CSV table of C-alpha atoms in Angstrom, one decimal:
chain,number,residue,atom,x,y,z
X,1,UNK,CA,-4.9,23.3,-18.7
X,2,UNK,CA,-2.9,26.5,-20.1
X,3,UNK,CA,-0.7,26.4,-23.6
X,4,UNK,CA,3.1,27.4,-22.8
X,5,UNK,CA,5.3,28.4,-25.7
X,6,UNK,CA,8.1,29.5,-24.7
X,7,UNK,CA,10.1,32.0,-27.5
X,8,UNK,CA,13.5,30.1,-27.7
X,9,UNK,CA,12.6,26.3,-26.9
X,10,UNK,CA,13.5,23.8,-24.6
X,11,UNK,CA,13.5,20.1,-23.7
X,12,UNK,CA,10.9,18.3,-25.0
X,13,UNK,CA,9.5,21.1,-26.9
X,14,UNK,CA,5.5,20.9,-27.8
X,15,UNK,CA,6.7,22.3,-31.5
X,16,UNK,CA,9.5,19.9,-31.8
X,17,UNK,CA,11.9,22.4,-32.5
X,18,UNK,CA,15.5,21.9,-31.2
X,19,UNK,CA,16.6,23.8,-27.9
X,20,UNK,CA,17.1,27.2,-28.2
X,21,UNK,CA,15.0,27.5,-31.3
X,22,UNK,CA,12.9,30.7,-31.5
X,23,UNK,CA,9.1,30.6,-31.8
X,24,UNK,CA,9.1,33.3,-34.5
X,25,UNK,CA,12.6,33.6,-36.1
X,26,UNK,CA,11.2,36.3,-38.1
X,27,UNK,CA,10.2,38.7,-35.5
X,28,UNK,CA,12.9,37.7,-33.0
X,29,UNK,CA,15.6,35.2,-33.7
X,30,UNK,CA,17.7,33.6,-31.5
X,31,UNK,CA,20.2,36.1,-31.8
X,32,UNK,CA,18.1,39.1,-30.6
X,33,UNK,CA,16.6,36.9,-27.8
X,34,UNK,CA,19.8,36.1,-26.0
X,35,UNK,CA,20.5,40.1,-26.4
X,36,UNK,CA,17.6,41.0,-24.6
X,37,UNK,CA,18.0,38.0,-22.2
X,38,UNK,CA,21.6,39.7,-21.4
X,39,UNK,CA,19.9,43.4,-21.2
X,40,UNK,CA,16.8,42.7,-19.0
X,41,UNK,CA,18.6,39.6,-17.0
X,42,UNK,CA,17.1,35.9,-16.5
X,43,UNK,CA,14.0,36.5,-14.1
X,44,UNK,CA,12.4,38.9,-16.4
X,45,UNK,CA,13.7,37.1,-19.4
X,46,UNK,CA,11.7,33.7,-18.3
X,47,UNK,CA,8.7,35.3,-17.2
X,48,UNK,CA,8.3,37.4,-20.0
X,49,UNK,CA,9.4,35.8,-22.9
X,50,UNK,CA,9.9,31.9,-21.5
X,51,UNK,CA,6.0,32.4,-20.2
X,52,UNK,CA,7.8,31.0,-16.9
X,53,UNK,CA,7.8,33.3,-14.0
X,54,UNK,CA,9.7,32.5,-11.1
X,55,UNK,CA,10.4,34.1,-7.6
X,56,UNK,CA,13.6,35.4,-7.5
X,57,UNK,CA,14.5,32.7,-4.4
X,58,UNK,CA,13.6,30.3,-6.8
X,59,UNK,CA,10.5,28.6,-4.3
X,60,UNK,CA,7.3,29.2,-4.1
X,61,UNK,CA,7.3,28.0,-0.9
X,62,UNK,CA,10.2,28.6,1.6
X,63,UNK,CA,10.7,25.8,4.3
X,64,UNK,CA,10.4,28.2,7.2
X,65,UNK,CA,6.7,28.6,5.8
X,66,UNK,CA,6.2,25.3,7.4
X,67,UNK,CA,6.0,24.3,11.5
X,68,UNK,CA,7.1,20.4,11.6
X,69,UNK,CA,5.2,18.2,14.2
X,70,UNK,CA,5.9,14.5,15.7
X,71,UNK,CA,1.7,14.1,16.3
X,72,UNK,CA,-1.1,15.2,14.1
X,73,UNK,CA,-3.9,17.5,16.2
X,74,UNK,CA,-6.6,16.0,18.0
């Protein structure tokens, strides 16, 4: 189990605060977190301040990870 609170909020927030809410209006408000959102880019922006990292292709897993089979091994 892990606690996620992301700085500007989303869907279904844990806080009940409305999308794009900050977590701390005083030290950052919404404002001054879509400026460094625009300065650092999205990647960095979600992992770092949305506590939601992400590979840049967007998978964890690529498909061409994977061999597909018709038969399971003996």
């Amino acid at each position: 189990m892990y606690l996620r609170l992301p700085e500007l909020a989303e869907e279904n927030d844990v806080l009940d605060r409305q999308p794009g809410e900050a977590l701390w209006s005083e030290k950052r408000d919404e404002e001054e977190l879509h400026s460094i959102r625009e300065d650092i880019g999205g990647l960095k922006f979600n992992a770092i301040h949305q506590q939601d990292p992400k590979p840049r292709e967007g998978k964890y897993f690529k498909e061409d990870y994977f061999e597909i089979v018709d038969t399971l091994p003996n």
